[in-house]
Coordinates of C-alpha atoms and ligand atoms in Angstrom, one line a residue:
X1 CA 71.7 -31.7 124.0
X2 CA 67.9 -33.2 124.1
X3 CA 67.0 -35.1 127.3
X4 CA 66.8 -38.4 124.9
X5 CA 70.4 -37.7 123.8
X6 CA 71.7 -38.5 126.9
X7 CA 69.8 -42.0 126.6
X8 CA 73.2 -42.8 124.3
X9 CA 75.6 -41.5 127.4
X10 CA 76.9 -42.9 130.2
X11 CA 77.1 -41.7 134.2
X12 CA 80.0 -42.9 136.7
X13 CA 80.9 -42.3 140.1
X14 CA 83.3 -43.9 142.2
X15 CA 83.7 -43.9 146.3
X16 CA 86.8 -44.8 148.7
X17 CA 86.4 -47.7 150.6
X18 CA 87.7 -45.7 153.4
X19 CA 85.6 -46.3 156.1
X20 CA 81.6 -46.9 156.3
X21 CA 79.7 -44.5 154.0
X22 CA 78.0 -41.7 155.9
X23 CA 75.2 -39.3 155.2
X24 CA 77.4 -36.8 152.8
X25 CA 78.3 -40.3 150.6
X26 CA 74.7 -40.5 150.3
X27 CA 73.0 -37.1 149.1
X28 CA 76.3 -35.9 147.5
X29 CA 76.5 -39.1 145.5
X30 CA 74.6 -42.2 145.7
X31 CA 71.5 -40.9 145.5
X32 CA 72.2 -38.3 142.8
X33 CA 73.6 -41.2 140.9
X34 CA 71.3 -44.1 141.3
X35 CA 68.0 -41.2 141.2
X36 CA 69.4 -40.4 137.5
X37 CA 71.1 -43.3 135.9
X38 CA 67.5 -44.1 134.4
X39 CA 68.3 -41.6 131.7
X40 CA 71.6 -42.6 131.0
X41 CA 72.6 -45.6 128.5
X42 CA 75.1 -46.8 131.1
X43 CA 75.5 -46.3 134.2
X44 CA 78.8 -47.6 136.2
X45 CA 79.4 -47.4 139.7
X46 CA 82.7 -48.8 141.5
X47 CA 84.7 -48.8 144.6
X48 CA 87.8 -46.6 144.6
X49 CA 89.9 -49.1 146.2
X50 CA 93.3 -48.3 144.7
X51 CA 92.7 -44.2 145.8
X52 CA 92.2 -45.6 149.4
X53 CA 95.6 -47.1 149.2
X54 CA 97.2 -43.2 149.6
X55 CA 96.2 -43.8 153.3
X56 CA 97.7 -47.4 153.6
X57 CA 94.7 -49.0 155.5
X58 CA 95.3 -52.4 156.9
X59 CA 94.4 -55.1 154.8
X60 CA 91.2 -56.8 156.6
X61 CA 89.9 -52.7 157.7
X62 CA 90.0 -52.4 153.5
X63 CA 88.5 -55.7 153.0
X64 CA 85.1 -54.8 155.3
X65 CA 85.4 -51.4 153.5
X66 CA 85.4 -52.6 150.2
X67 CA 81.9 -54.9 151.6
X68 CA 80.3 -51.9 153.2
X69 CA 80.7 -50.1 150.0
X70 CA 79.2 -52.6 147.8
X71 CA 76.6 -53.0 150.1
X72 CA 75.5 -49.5 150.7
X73 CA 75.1 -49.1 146.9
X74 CA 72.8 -52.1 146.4
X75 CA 70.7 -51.4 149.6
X76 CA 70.1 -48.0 148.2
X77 CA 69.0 -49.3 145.1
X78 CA 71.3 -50.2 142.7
X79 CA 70.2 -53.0 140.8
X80 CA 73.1 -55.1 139.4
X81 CA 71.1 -56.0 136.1
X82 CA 70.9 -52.6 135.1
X83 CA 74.1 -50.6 136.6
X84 CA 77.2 -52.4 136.6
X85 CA 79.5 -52.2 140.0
X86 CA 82.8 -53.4 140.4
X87 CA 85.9 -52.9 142.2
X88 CA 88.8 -50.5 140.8
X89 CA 91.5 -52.9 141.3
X90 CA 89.8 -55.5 139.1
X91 CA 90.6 -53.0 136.2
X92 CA 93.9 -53.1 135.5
X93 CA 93.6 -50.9 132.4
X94 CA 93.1 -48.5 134.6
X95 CA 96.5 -48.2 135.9
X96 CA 98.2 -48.5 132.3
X97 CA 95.6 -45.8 131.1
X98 CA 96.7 -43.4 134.3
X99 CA 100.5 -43.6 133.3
X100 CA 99.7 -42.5 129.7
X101 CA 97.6 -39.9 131.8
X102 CA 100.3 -38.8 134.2
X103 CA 102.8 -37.6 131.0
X104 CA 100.4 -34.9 130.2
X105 CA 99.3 -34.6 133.1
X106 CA 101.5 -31.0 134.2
X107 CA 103.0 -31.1 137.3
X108 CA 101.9 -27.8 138.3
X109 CA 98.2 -28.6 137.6
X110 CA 99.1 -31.3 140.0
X111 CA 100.8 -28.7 142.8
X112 CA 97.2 -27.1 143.0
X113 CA 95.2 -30.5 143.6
X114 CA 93.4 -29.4 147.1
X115 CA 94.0 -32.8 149.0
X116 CA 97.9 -32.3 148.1
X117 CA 97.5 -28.3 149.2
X118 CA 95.7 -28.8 152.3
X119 CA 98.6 -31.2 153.4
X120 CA 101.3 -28.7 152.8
X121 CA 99.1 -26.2 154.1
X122 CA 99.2 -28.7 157.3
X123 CA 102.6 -29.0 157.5
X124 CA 103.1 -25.3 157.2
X125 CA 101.0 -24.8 160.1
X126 CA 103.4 -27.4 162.0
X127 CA 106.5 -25.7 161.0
X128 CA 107.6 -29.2 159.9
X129 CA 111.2 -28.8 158.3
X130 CA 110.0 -31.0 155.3
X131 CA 106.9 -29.1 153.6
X132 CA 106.3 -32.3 151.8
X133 CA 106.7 -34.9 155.0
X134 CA 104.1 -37.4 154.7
X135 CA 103.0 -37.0 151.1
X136 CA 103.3 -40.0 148.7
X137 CA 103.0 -39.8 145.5
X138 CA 99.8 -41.7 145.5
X139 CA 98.4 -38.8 147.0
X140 CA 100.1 -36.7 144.9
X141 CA 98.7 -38.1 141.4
X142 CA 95.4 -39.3 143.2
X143 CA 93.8 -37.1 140.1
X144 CA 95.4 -38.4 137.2
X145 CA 94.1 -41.6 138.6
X146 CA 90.4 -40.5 139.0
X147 CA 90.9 -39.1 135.5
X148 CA 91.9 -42.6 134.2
X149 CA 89.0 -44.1 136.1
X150 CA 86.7 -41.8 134.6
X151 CA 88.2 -41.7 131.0
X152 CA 88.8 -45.8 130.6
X153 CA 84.6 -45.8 130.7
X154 CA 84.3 -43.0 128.5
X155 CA 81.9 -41.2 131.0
X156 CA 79.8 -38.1 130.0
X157 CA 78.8 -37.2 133.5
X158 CA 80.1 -37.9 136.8
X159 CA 78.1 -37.1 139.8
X160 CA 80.3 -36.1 142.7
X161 CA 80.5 -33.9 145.8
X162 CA 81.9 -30.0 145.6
X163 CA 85.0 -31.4 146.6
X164 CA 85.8 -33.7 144.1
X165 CA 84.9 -31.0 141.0
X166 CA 88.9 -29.7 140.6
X167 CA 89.4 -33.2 140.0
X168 CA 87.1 -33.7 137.0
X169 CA 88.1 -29.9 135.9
X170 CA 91.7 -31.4 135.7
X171 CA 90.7 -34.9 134.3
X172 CA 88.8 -32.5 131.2
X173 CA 91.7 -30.6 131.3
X174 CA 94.7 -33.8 130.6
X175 CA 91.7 -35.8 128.3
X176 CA 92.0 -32.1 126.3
X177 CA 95.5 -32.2 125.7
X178 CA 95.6 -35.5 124.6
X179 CA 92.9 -35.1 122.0
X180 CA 94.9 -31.8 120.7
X181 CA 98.2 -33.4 120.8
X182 CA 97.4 -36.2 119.0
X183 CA 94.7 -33.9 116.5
X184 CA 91.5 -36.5 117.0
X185 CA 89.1 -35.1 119.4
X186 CA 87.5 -38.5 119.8
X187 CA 90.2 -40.1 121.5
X188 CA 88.9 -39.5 125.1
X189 CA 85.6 -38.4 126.1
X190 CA 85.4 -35.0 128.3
X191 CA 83.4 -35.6 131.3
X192 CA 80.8 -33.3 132.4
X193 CA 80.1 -32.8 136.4
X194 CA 76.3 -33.3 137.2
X195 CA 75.6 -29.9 138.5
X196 CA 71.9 -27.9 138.1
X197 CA 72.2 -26.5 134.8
X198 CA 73.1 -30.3 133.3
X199 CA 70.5 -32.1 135.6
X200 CA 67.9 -29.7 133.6
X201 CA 69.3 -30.5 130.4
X202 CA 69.3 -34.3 131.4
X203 CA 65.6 -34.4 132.6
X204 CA 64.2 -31.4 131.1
X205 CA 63.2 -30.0 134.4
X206 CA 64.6 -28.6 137.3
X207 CA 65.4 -30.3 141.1
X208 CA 65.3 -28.1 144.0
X209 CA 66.6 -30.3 146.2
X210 CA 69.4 -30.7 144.1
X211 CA 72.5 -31.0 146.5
X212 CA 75.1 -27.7 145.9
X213 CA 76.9 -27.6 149.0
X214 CA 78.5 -30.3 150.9
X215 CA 76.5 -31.9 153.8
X216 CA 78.2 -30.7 156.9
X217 CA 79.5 -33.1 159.8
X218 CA 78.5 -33.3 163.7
X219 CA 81.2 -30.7 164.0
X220 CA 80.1 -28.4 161.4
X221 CA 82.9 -29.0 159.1
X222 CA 81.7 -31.1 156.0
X223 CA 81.0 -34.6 157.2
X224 CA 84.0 -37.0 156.0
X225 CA 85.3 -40.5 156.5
X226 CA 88.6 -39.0 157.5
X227 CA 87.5 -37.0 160.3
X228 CA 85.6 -38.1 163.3
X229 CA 82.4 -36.2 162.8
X230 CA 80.6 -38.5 160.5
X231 CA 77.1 -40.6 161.2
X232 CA 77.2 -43.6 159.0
X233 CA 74.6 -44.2 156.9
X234 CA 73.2 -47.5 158.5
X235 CA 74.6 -47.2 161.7
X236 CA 72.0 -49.3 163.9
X237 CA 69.0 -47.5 165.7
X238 CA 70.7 -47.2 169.3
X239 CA 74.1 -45.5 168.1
X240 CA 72.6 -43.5 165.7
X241 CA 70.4 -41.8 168.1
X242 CA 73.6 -41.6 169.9
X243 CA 75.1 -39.6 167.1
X244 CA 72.3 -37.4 166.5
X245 CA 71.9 -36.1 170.4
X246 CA 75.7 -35.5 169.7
X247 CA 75.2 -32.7 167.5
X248 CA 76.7 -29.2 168.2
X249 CA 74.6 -26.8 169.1
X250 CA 74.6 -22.8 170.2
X251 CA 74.0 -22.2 174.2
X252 CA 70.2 -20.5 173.5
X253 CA 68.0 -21.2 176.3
X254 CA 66.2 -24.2 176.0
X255 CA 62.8 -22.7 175.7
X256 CA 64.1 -19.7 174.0
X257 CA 63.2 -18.7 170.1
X258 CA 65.4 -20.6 167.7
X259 CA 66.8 -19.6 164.0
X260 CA 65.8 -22.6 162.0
X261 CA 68.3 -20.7 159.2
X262 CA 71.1 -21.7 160.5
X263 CA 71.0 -25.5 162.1
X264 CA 72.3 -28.4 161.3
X265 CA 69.7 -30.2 162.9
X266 CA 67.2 -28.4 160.4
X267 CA 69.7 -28.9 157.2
X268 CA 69.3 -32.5 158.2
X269 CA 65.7 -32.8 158.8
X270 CA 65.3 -31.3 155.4
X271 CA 67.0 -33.5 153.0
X272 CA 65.8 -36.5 155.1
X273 CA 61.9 -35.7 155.0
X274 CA 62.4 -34.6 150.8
X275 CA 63.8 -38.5 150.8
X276 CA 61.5 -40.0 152.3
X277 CA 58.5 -37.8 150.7
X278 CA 59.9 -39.5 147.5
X279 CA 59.8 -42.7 148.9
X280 CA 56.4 -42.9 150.7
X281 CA 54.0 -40.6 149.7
X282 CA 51.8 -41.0 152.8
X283 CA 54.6 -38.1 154.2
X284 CA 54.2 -34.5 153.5
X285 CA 57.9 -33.4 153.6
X286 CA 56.8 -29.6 153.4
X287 CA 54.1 -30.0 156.5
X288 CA 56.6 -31.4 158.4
X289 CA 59.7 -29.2 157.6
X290 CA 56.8 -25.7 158.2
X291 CA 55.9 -28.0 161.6
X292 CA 59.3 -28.0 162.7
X293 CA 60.3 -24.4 161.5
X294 CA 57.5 -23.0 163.9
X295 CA 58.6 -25.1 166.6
X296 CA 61.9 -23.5 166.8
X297 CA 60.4 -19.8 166.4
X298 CA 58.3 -21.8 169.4
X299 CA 61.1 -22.0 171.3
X300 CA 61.5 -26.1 171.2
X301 CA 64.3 -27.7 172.8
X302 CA 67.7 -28.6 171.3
X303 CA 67.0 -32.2 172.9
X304 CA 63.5 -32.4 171.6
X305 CA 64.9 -31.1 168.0
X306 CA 67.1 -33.6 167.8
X307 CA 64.7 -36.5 169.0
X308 CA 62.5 -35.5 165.8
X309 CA 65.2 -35.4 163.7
X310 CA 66.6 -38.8 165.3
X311 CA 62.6 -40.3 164.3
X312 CA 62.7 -39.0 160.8
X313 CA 66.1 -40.3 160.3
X314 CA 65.6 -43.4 161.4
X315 CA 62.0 -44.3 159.3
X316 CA 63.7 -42.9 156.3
X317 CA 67.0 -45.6 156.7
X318 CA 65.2 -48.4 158.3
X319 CA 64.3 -50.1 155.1
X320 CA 67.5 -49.5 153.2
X321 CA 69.4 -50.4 156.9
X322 CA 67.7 -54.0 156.7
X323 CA 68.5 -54.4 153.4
X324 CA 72.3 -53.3 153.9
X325 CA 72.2 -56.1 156.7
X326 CA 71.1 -59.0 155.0
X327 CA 74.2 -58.0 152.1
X328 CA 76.6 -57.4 154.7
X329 CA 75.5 -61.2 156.1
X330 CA 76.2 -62.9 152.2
X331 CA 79.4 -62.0 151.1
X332 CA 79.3 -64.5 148.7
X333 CA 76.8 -63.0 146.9
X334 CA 78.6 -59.8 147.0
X335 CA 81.5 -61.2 145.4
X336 CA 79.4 -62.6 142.6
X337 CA 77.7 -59.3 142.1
X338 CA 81.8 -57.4 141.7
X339 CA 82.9 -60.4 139.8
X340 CA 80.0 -59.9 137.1
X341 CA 80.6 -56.1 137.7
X342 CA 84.3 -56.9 136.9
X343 CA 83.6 -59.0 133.6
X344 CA 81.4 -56.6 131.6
X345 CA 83.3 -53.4 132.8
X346 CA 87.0 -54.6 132.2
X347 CA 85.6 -55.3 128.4
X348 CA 84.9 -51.5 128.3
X349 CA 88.2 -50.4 129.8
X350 CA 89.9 -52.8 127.5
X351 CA 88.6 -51.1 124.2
X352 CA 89.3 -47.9 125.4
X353 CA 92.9 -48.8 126.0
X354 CA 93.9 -50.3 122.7
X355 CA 91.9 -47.6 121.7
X356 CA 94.1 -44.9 123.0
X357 CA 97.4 -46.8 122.0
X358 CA 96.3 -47.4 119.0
X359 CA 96.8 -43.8 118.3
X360 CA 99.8 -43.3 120.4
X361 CA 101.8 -46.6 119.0
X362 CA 99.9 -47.3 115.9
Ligands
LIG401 P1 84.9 -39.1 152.3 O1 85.3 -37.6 152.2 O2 84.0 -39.3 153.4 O3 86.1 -40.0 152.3 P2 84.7 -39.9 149.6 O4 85.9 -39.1 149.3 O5 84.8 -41.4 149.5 O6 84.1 -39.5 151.0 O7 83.5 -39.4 148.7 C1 82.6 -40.2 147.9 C2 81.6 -39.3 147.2 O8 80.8 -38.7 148.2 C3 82.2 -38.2 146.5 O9 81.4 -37.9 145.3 C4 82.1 -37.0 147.4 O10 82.1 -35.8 146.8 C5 80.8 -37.3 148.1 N1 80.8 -36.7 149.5 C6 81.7 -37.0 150.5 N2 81.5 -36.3 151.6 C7 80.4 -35.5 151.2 C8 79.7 -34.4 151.9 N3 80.0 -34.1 153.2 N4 78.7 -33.8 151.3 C9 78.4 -34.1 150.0 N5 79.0 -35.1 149.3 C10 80.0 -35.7 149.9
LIG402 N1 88.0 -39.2 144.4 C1 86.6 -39.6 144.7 C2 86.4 -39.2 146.2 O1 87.3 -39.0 146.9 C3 86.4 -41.0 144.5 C4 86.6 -41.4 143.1 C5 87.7 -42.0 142.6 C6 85.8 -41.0 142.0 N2 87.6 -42.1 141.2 C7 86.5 -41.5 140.8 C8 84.6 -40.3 141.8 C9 85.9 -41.3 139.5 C10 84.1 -40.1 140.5 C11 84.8 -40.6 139.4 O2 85.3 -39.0 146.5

């Protein structure tokens, strides 16, 4: 496919409103997303809202979820005239399209889904009688939902974390059996991960800074909403300081000789100065990355690291943080920006459905 091919395509991404997006929401998938939807036809970007349900959040912490969400798209850029965001529950054709899903859907594609394996895993660990105690079966079929989500849009490439590539491999896997069972490979549309080798085919170049691993937390495991080790993305300039100087670090001396390889403080400073490079081109990213590698063969100070990660951090978000603010402040005009978000994208879900059961039902 020629980069101007994928001018006829469309890119999708969706993210849980379950809790305040944090720096892995950011490099693993906003900014992927909103950094290449120019060379997409369509681009659609929504709020997971019925996948957050699987944890059962109380009703006013999903309400300010669902806001933060929004609002952390559109301060990072999204521009409602050109990308369309809504909210996943608006879409109820997505829940009828999941059902047809869910009966080709096989269960023991389903027994492998890694959120359902780590809980059993979990369970195992705590020799709970029950392997399956606290497992319901939102959880269970989480991915034949993200598969309806993605296939109600017809999307061609989905930009998402590591983690979430078994569930696109399983939502290309249940579109496939569809399209064979029912002999018309144009029913559903097989999605395609934005990975390296796409991203070059998409803009005829390659991105070194394209994100491959997961952004790890403050405790070194990947940063998550559902664990406690997360800095959010806008937090305000006092906590995340706070946050920062809470990073873990190893017990070298403070004015010993330190390996720039292996530090999260260093992982961090990187993507963050690339960002802001892009942004303001008054700041040599590379300059300041070589700077800060030879201060840690130097022999700087874990505190002192930190502080100049803390600075760069906080230039880079300030703008975006303001922005984020004055949305958070007018829900209103979030609301209208969903409900517009709802009208055009239900019309596409719609077509897709009486698409599909046209074939099924005649
Ligand atoms: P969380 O795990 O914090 O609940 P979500 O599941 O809502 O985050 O993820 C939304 C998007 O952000 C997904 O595409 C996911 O892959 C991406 N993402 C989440 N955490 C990270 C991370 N630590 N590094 C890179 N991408 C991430
Ligand atoms: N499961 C994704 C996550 O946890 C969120 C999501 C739901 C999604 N539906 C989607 C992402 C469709 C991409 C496409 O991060």
């Amino acid at each position: 496919m020629k980069t101007e091919d994928y001018l006829q395509q469309k890119i999708l991404t969706g993210i849980k409103p379950t809790g305040t997006p944090h720096f892995g929401n950011y490099f693993g998938a906003i900014k992927p997303a909103l950094k290449y939807s120019k060379y997409f036809k369509d681009s659609l970007f929504f709020i997971a809202d019925y996948h957050s349900l699987i944890n059962q959040p109380k009703s006013l912490d999903l309400q300010d979820n669902i806001y933060e969400v929004a609002a952390t798209w559109l301060a990072c850029g999204l521009d409602p005239k050109k990308s369309l965001i809504f909210r996943q529950s608006d879409i109820p054709e997505i829940l009828e399209l999941a059902w047809i899903l869910s009966c080709f859907a096989p269960k023991g594609m389903l027994n492998r889904a890694h959120a359902y394996k780590a809980f059993i895993d979990k369970n195992t660990k705590e020799n709970k009688k029950d392997l399956e105690s606290g497992i319901n079966m939102g959880l269970y079929s989480y991915p034949v939902l993200m598969s309806s989500d993605i296939l109600s849009f017809d999307s061609n490439v989905v930009p998402v974390g590591q983690d979430q590539l078994q569930h696109l491999e399983m939502c290309r896997d249940i579109a496939g059996k569809i399209n064979h069972h029912y002999k018309n490979s144009n029913i559903l549309t097989l999605p395609k991960a934005l990975d390296k080798q796409e991203l070059k085919k998409i803009t005829g170049s390659s991105d070194n800074n394209f994100l491959e691993n997961s952004i790890m937390g403050l405790d070194g495991q990947k940063m998550s909403k559902s664990y406690d080790n997360y800095i959010p993305l806008f937090a305000e300039e006092k906590k995340l300081r706070k946050l920062i100087m809470k990073i873990q670090t190893d017990s070298v001396g403070v004015n010993d000789p330190k390996d720039s390889n292996n530090s999260l403080i260093m992982d961090w400073y990187k993507l963050f100065a690339t960002d802001l490079a892009r942004e303001d081109s008054s700041f040599d990213a590379l300059l300041n990355i070589n700077k800060l590698v030879s201060d840690y063969k130097k022999g700087i100070s874990w505190g002192e690291a930190k502080e100049e990660l803390f600075q760069l951090v906080n230039k880079s978000l300030s703008g975006k943080r303001e922005s984020y603010n004055k949305y958070m402040s007018d829900k209103k005009q979030l609301d209208k920006i969903l409900l517009e978000g709802k009208d055009k994208a239900r019309l596409i879900a719609k077509a897709t459905l009486s698409r599909v059961k046209k074939v099924i039902f005649g």
